Amino acid sequence: MAIELHPLEQFTIEPLIPIHIGRLDLTYTNSALMMTIAAVLITALTVLATRRAALVPGRWQSIAEMSYEFVADMIDTNIGQGGRQFFPFIFTLFMFILFANLLGMIPFSFTFTSHIIVTFALAALVFILVTAIGIARHGFHFLSLFVPHGVPKVLLLLLVPIELLSYFIRPFTLSIRLFANMLAGHTMLAIFGGFAASVGFFAFFPTAIDVLLVGLEVLVAVLQAYVFAILTCLYLNEAIHLH
Amino acid sequence: MSEGGPLDPLARLGERIDKARAERVRRQPAAVNDRSALQQGLGLGFRIGIELVVAVGLATGLGWAIDHWLGTRPWGMIVLFFLGVAAGMLNVYRAVARISTPAGYRRPGEDGVGTRGAKDAWDDDEN
């Protein structure tokens, strides 16, 4: 593969297997390929690592157990009662984003979380699920989420729109945060890589910065998956327990 | 792993693990606390930075769109800009209020959320 000199070239979607059903374009792209790889790896990790489960876990079993306990802890501290039933959803979400971000750190791979449509689909899924659960659990009472209590009636005219806005903005903040962080980080890496390729003798400096940035990017990759999962927990908590 | 083995070695192993864990926490309590605080702080920092920007940007865009449809220029954009600022600040406030003491909102520790009880219930469920 040629060295990409344009910093945004790494985000190009390339069709691999064209699939057209009727008017639907379901072409299998490099983005979909990475999603498949992520899903396969997660399944492999959780299934294979625990297939021969030992009392004293080996390396792979340890990884699987640690990720399980990490998410379980997150749910316990953020949702508490009644949060356990959402474990599969949040675990899947967390692992999928984590693997997406980390797989993206491998040179010449593709980071599908750097595409807003992917992160927005995930965030919209969370948003719809949270709203549906809130309405299913509390019915009409769910709307009390938008009415802060102990407030004079006149102020409600102002506060209810603010609350509504802050609620409906969630899928956007959730998706833009993940997408912007991944996009910015990978673009920055590519820009410094481009510097290194173009300055010849002084290439040491941008390369050194790139090495540091890779470390930062790994941190961001893990942290963004964590933030996405923990916000899902917080939103679910609000829908389940209502303020 | 299954029910076949005697419970005694299991219990002894559990005891040993608990002891080792307690020992480790006792030996370096500050480091453990620091790491979790750092993790939380970083997570929060990454969260709230974008919260305000997106709220203002999105609300203003929405106001512009409403103006475009209804021909109320410039009022929709102005009103929604301020609403967006308020909503963004509210979100940031709520995110931050979870660690410091909030005025008017429940802390995560209350109402069974984030208490030891929930954790224990989970562990019990597993066995």
Short mmCIF file of C-alpha atoms in Angstrom, two decimals:
data_model
loop_
_atom_site.label_atom_id
_atom_site.label_comp_id
_atom_site.label_asym_id
_atom_site.label_seq_id
_atom_site.Cartn_x
_atom_site.Cartn_y
_atom_site.Cartn_z
CA MET A 1 0.00 0.00 0.00
CA ALA A 2 1.34 3.41 -0.91
CA ILE A 3 2.13 5.93 1.79
CA GLU A 4 -0.87 8.20 2.16
CA LEU A 5 0.24 11.80 2.00
CA HIS A 6 -3.18 13.34 2.29
CA PRO A 7 -4.18 13.20 5.97
CA LEU A 8 -7.84 12.53 5.21
CA GLU A 9 -7.24 9.78 2.70
CA GLN A 10 -7.27 7.19 5.47
CA PHE A 11 -11.00 7.73 5.97
CA THR A 12 -11.96 6.83 2.40
CA ILE A 13 -14.68 4.22 2.12
CA GLU A 14 -13.75 1.62 -0.47
CA PRO A 15 -16.32 -0.82 -1.81
CA LEU A 16 -15.10 -4.39 -1.58
CA ILE A 17 -18.07 -6.49 -2.66
CA PRO A 18 -20.84 -4.60 -4.45
CA ILE A 19 -24.28 -5.74 -3.31
CA HIS A 20 -27.39 -4.10 -4.70
CA ILE A 21 -30.81 -5.32 -3.65
CA GLY A 22 -33.49 -3.42 -5.48
CA ARG A 23 -32.70 0.22 -4.89
CA LEU A 24 -30.79 -0.53 -1.71
CA ASP A 25 -27.03 -0.19 -1.88
CA LEU A 26 -25.73 -2.77 0.59
CA THR A 27 -22.19 -2.78 -0.76
CA TYR A 28 -19.72 -4.47 1.55
CA THR A 29 -17.03 -1.87 2.22
CA ASN A 30 -13.76 -1.69 4.10
CA SER A 31 -15.77 -0.13 6.94
CA ALA A 32 -18.09 -3.12 7.05
CA LEU A 33 -15.08 -5.43 6.88
CA MET A 34 -13.59 -3.83 10.00
CA MET A 35 -16.95 -4.13 11.75
CA THR A 36 -17.02 -7.81 10.88
CA ILE A 37 -13.47 -8.26 12.16
CA ALA A 38 -14.33 -6.45 15.40
CA ALA A 39 -17.43 -8.58 15.94
CA VAL A 40 -15.57 -11.80 15.16
CA LEU A 41 -12.69 -10.91 17.49
CA ILE A 42 -15.03 -10.01 20.36
CA THR A 43 -16.96 -13.25 19.89
CA ALA A 44 -13.71 -15.19 19.72
CA LEU A 45 -12.40 -13.52 22.85
CA THR A 46 -15.49 -14.11 24.93
CA VAL A 47 -16.34 -17.58 23.64
CA LEU A 48 -12.94 -19.19 23.12
CA ALA A 49 -11.31 -17.65 26.17
CA THR A 50 -13.97 -19.01 28.47
CA ARG A 51 -14.58 -22.32 26.70
CA ARG A 52 -12.10 -24.15 28.87
CA ALA A 53 -12.71 -21.98 31.87
CA ALA A 54 -10.20 -22.61 34.62
CA LEU A 55 -10.52 -21.60 38.24
CA VAL A 56 -7.23 -19.77 37.97
CA PRO A 57 -7.66 -17.97 34.66
CA GLY A 58 -5.05 -17.87 31.95
CA ARG A 59 -4.19 -14.76 29.97
CA TRP A 60 -7.10 -14.79 27.57
CA GLN A 61 -9.60 -15.81 30.17
CA SER A 62 -8.28 -12.98 32.34
CA ILE A 63 -8.92 -10.46 29.57
CA ALA A 64 -12.44 -11.75 29.06
CA GLU A 65 -13.14 -11.74 32.80
CA MET A 66 -11.64 -8.29 33.30
CA SER A 67 -13.79 -6.77 30.58
CA TYR A 68 -16.81 -8.52 32.03
CA GLU A 69 -16.11 -7.21 35.51
CA PHE A 70 -15.29 -3.75 34.24
CA VAL A 71 -18.66 -3.38 32.55
CA ALA A 72 -20.46 -5.09 35.43
CA ASP A 73 -18.89 -2.62 37.86
CA MET A 74 -19.79 0.30 35.65
CA ILE A 75 -23.43 -0.81 35.55
CA ASP A 76 -23.55 -1.39 39.30
CA THR A 77 -22.19 2.02 40.18
CA ASN A 78 -24.17 3.93 37.58
CA ILE A 79 -27.49 2.15 37.31
CA GLY A 80 -27.58 -0.01 40.39
CA GLN A 81 -30.89 -1.70 40.91
CA GLY A 82 -32.44 -3.11 37.77
CA GLY A 83 -29.36 -2.40 35.70
CA ARG A 84 -28.23 -5.98 35.30
CA GLN A 85 -30.69 -6.77 32.56
CA PHE A 86 -28.95 -4.22 30.34
CA PHE A 87 -25.58 -5.87 30.77
CA PRO A 88 -25.57 -7.62 27.36
CA PHE A 89 -26.42 -4.40 25.57
CA ILE A 90 -23.85 -2.25 27.32
CA PHE A 91 -21.16 -4.92 27.15
CA THR A 92 -21.71 -5.33 23.43
CA LEU A 93 -21.67 -1.59 22.88
CA PHE A 94 -18.52 -1.08 24.93
CA MET A 95 -16.59 -3.96 23.37
CA PHE A 96 -17.64 -3.02 19.85
CA ILE A 97 -16.49 0.58 20.19
CA LEU A 98 -13.36 -0.43 22.07
CA PHE A 99 -12.35 -2.92 19.40
CA ALA A 100 -13.26 -0.48 16.64
CA ASN A 101 -11.03 2.19 18.16
CA LEU A 102 -8.15 -0.15 18.96
CA LEU A 103 -8.26 -1.94 15.60
CA GLY A 104 -8.12 1.50 14.04
CA MET A 105 -4.77 2.05 15.73
CA ILE A 106 -3.20 -0.72 13.64
CA PRO A 107 -1.38 0.91 10.72
CA PHE A 108 -3.23 0.73 7.37
CA SER A 109 -6.42 -0.48 8.97
CA PHE A 110 -9.61 1.54 9.00
CA THR A 111 -11.31 3.25 11.94
CA PHE A 112 -15.03 3.01 11.31
CA THR A 113 -15.84 5.05 14.42
CA SER A 114 -14.30 8.04 12.63
CA HIS A 115 -17.42 8.16 10.47
CA ILE A 116 -20.27 10.17 11.93
CA ILE A 117 -22.91 7.93 10.39
CA VAL A 118 -21.61 4.92 12.33
CA THR A 119 -21.39 6.70 15.67
CA PHE A 120 -24.72 8.40 15.10
CA ALA A 121 -26.37 5.07 14.37
CA LEU A 122 -25.01 3.73 17.67
CA ALA A 123 -26.04 6.87 19.56
CA ALA A 124 -29.49 6.89 17.99
CA LEU A 125 -29.90 3.26 19.00
CA VAL A 126 -29.05 4.17 22.59
CA PHE A 127 -31.35 7.19 22.51
CA ILE A 128 -34.32 5.27 21.10
CA LEU A 129 -33.79 2.39 23.52
CA VAL A 130 -33.55 4.70 26.53
CA THR A 131 -36.66 6.64 25.50
CA ALA A 132 -38.60 3.44 24.77
CA ILE A 133 -37.63 1.94 28.13
CA GLY A 134 -38.54 5.14 29.93
CA ILE A 135 -41.97 5.24 28.31
CA ALA A 136 -42.54 1.50 28.79
CA ARG A 137 -41.62 1.69 32.47
CA HIS A 138 -43.30 4.94 33.42
CA GLY A 139 -45.80 5.67 30.66
CA PHE A 140 -47.03 9.24 30.66
CA HIS A 141 -45.12 9.88 33.87
CA PHE A 142 -41.88 9.70 31.86
CA LEU A 143 -42.57 13.24 30.68
CA SER A 144 -41.95 14.43 34.23
CA LEU A 145 -38.29 14.16 33.27
CA PHE A 146 -38.76 17.44 31.44
CA VAL A 147 -40.47 19.23 34.32
CA PRO A 148 -38.08 20.10 37.14
CA HIS A 149 -40.08 20.09 40.32
CA GLY A 150 -40.14 22.79 42.96
CA VAL A 151 -40.05 25.49 40.29
CA PRO A 152 -42.55 28.36 39.92
CA LYS A 153 -45.03 27.81 37.07
CA VAL A 154 -43.89 30.86 35.13
CA LEU A 155 -40.33 29.60 34.99
CA LEU A 156 -41.54 26.30 33.55
CA LEU A 157 -42.24 28.12 30.28
CA LEU A 158 -38.51 28.64 30.03
CA LEU A 159 -37.23 25.51 31.72
CA VAL A 160 -39.25 22.88 29.86
CA PRO A 161 -37.85 23.89 26.43
CA ILE A 162 -34.36 23.87 27.91
CA GLU A 163 -34.88 20.42 29.38
CA LEU A 164 -36.36 19.16 26.12
CA LEU A 165 -33.45 20.54 24.18
CA SER A 166 -30.89 19.08 26.55
CA TYR A 167 -32.60 15.70 26.21
CA PHE A 168 -32.85 15.64 22.44
CA ILE A 169 -29.30 16.82 22.05
CA ARG A 170 -27.98 13.62 23.62
CA PRO A 171 -27.65 11.45 20.52
CA PHE A 172 -25.74 14.27 18.85
CA THR A 173 -23.29 14.87 21.68
CA LEU A 174 -22.84 11.15 22.10
CA SER A 175 -22.05 10.56 18.43
CA ILE A 176 -20.08 13.74 17.74
CA ARG A 177 -17.82 13.17 20.75
CA LEU A 178 -16.71 9.73 19.59
CA PHE A 179 -16.50 10.61 15.92
CA ALA A 180 -14.66 13.91 16.46
CA ASN A 181 -12.10 12.40 18.79
CA MET A 182 -11.27 9.54 16.44
CA LEU A 183 -11.26 11.74 13.35
CA ALA A 184 -9.09 14.43 14.93
CA GLY A 185 -6.63 11.98 16.44
CA HIS A 186 -6.08 9.99 13.28
CA THR A 187 -5.85 13.13 11.15
CA MET A 188 -3.23 14.52 13.51
CA LEU A 189 -1.20 11.32 13.31
CA ALA A 190 -1.33 11.42 9.53
CA ILE A 191 -0.35 15.11 9.43
CA PHE A 192 2.73 14.55 11.54
CA GLY A 193 3.49 11.48 9.47
CA GLY A 194 3.29 13.69 6.40
CA PHE A 195 5.70 16.18 7.97
CA ALA A 196 8.13 13.40 8.69
CA ALA A 197 7.96 12.28 5.07
CA SER A 198 8.54 15.76 3.68
CA VAL A 199 11.25 17.34 5.85
CA GLY A 200 13.98 14.82 5.13
CA PHE A 201 16.81 15.15 7.59
CA PHE A 202 14.69 16.67 10.39
CA ALA A 203 12.17 13.83 10.24
CA PHE A 204 13.18 12.84 13.74
CA PHE A 205 11.05 15.53 15.38
CA PRO A 206 7.67 14.83 13.79
CA THR A 207 8.34 11.13 14.17
CA ALA A 208 8.99 11.57 17.88
CA ILE A 209 5.75 13.54 18.22
CA ASP A 210 3.92 10.82 16.31
CA VAL A 211 5.25 8.19 18.69
CA LEU A 212 3.91 10.18 21.63
CA LEU A 213 0.63 10.78 19.83
CA VAL A 214 0.14 7.06 19.24
CA GLY A 215 0.27 6.57 22.99
CA LEU A 216 -2.25 9.35 23.47
CA GLU A 217 -4.48 7.89 20.77
CA VAL A 218 -4.54 4.49 22.45
CA LEU A 219 -5.64 6.25 25.63
CA VAL A 220 -8.32 8.18 23.74
CA ALA A 221 -9.47 4.99 22.02
CA VAL A 222 -10.07 3.22 25.32
CA LEU A 223 -11.44 6.30 27.03
CA GLN A 224 -13.96 7.07 24.31
CA ALA A 225 -15.36 3.56 24.49
CA TYR A 226 -15.58 3.99 28.27
CA VAL A 227 -17.29 7.38 27.99
CA PHE A 228 -19.79 6.08 25.46
CA ALA A 229 -20.67 3.13 27.66
CA ILE A 230 -20.85 5.13 30.87
CA LEU A 231 -23.11 7.74 29.29
CA THR A 232 -25.39 4.97 28.08
CA CYS A 233 -25.49 3.76 31.70
CA LEU A 234 -26.31 7.25 32.98
CA TYR A 235 -29.08 7.74 30.44
CA LEU A 236 -30.52 4.32 31.22
CA ASN A 237 -30.35 5.10 34.93
CA GLU A 238 -32.34 8.25 34.36
CA ALA A 239 -34.96 6.43 32.29
CA ILE A 240 -35.31 3.63 34.84
CA HIS A 241 -35.28 5.60 38.05
CA LEU A 242 -36.51 9.06 36.91
CA HIS A 243 -35.39 12.10 38.83
CA MET B 1 -15.20 -25.35 38.02
CA SER B 2 -18.57 -27.12 38.24
CA GLU B 3 -20.28 -28.50 41.30
CA GLY B 4 -18.18 -31.68 41.23
CA GLY B 5 -15.21 -30.55 43.36
CA PRO B 6 -15.34 -30.13 47.10
CA LEU B 7 -16.17 -26.66 48.26
CA ASP B 8 -13.33 -26.45 50.74
CA PRO B 9 -10.41 -25.74 48.40
CA LEU B 10 -12.60 -23.22 46.63
CA ALA B 11 -13.32 -21.42 49.84
CA ARG B 12 -9.66 -21.50 50.80
CA LEU B 13 -8.65 -20.07 47.45
CA GLY B 14 -11.26 -17.35 47.83
CA GLU B 15 -9.84 -16.50 51.21
CA ARG B 16 -6.32 -16.33 49.84
CA ILE B 17 -7.39 -14.06 46.99
CA ASP B 18 -9.24 -11.78 49.36
CA LYS B 19 -6.24 -11.61 51.63
CA ALA B 20 -3.89 -10.83 48.77
CA ARG B 21 -6.21 -8.14 47.49
CA ALA B 22 -6.54 -6.53 50.91
CA GLU B 23 -2.77 -6.66 51.25
CA ARG B 24 -2.26 -4.93 47.94
CA VAL B 25 -4.77 -2.20 48.68
CA ARG B 26 -3.19 -1.70 52.09
CA ARG B 27 0.28 -1.46 50.64
CA GLN B 28 -0.52 1.10 47.97
CA PRO B 29 -3.92 2.63 48.63
CA ALA B 30 -2.99 6.02 47.19
CA ALA B 31 -1.98 4.60 43.82
CA VAL B 32 -5.24 2.68 43.42
CA ASN B 33 -7.30 5.72 44.35
CA ASP B 34 -5.26 7.96 42.10
CA ARG B 35 -5.78 5.75 39.12
CA SER B 36 -9.53 5.55 39.47
CA ALA B 37 -9.73 9.29 40.10
CA LEU B 38 -7.62 9.93 37.03
CA GLN B 39 -9.81 7.64 34.96
CA GLN B 40 -12.95 9.38 36.16
CA GLY B 41 -11.48 12.83 35.66
CA LEU B 42 -10.31 12.05 32.15
CA GLY B 43 -13.66 10.58 31.26
CA LEU B 44 -15.45 13.64 32.56
CA GLY B 45 -13.07 16.01 30.82
CA PHE B 46 -13.64 14.35 27.48
CA ARG B 47 -17.37 14.40 28.08
CA ILE B 48 -18.07 17.98 28.97
CA GLY B 49 -15.80 19.66 26.46
CA ILE B 50 -18.00 18.74 23.55
CA GLU B 51 -21.30 18.96 25.42
CA LEU B 52 -21.48 22.76 25.33
CA VAL B 53 -20.27 23.14 21.75
CA VAL B 54 -22.73 20.64 20.32
CA ALA B 55 -25.66 22.06 22.28
CA VAL B 56 -25.06 25.61 21.07
CA GLY B 57 -24.28 24.58 17.51
CA LEU B 58 -27.22 22.24 17.15
CA ALA B 59 -29.76 24.56 18.74
CA THR B 60 -28.63 27.47 16.57
CA GLY B 61 -28.86 25.29 13.49
CA LEU B 62 -32.33 24.17 14.51
CA GLY B 63 -33.35 27.81 14.99
CA TRP B 64 -32.04 28.65 11.56
CA ALA B 65 -34.03 25.77 10.06
CA ILE B 66 -37.21 26.88 11.85
CA ASP B 67 -36.69 30.41 10.53
CA HIS B 68 -36.23 28.98 7.07
CA TRP B 69 -39.53 27.07 7.23
CA LEU B 70 -41.69 29.62 8.99
CA GLY B 71 -40.12 32.83 7.76
CA THR B 72 -39.61 34.15 11.28
CA ARG B 73 -36.05 35.25 10.69
CA PRO B 74 -34.20 36.11 12.88
CA TRP B 75 -36.22 35.22 15.97
CA GLY B 76 -36.06 31.44 15.90
CA MET B 77 -32.31 31.49 15.63
CA ILE B 78 -31.90 34.04 18.42
CA VAL B 79 -34.23 32.30 20.84
CA LEU B 80 -32.85 28.84 20.16
CA PHE B 81 -29.28 30.08 20.42
CA PHE B 82 -29.91 31.14 24.01
CA LEU B 83 -31.88 27.98 24.74
CA GLY B 84 -28.96 25.99 23.35
CA VAL B 85 -26.49 27.80 25.58
CA ALA B 86 -28.73 27.10 28.56
CA ALA B 87 -29.18 23.44 27.63
CA GLY B 88 -25.45 23.00 27.12
CA MET B 89 -24.66 24.57 30.47
CA LEU B 90 -27.32 22.45 32.12
CA ASN B 91 -25.75 19.30 30.69
CA VAL B 92 -22.29 20.36 31.79
CA TYR B 93 -23.63 21.26 35.22
CA ARG B 94 -25.29 17.88 35.59
CA ALA B 95 -22.16 16.06 34.50
CA VAL B 96 -20.04 17.94 37.02
CA ALA B 97 -22.63 17.88 39.78
CA ARG B 98 -22.33 14.12 39.96
CA ILE B 99 -18.95 14.42 41.66
CA SER B 100 -19.33 17.52 43.75
CA THR B 101 -22.39 18.09 45.88
CA PRO B 102 -25.26 19.08 43.63
CA ALA B 103 -27.95 21.53 44.58
CA GLY B 104 -31.32 19.98 43.97
CA TYR B 105 -30.29 16.78 42.24
CA ARG B 106 -29.81 13.42 43.81
CA ARG B 107 -26.33 12.07 44.21
CA PRO B 108 -25.51 8.70 42.71
CA GLY B 109 -24.99 7.28 46.20
CA GLU B 110 -28.62 7.70 47.17
CA ASP B 111 -31.58 5.56 46.28
CA GLY B 112 -29.60 2.34 46.10
CA VAL B 113 -27.59 3.58 43.13
CA GLY B 114 -23.92 2.86 43.39
CA THR B 115 -24.17 1.31 46.80
CA ARG B 116 -22.47 -1.80 47.95
CA GLY B 117 -25.81 -3.58 48.05
CA ALA B 118 -26.28 -3.60 44.31
CA LYS B 119 -22.81 -5.02 43.81
CA ASP B 120 -23.40 -7.79 46.28
CA ALA B 121 -26.68 -8.67 44.62
CA TRP B 122 -24.84 -9.04 41.34
CA ASP B 123 -22.22 -11.32 42.81
CA ASP B 124 -24.90 -13.45 44.41
CA ASP B 125 -26.67 -13.76 41.11
CA GLU B 126 -23.60 -15.22 39.52
CA ASN B 127 -23.19 -18.18 41.87
#
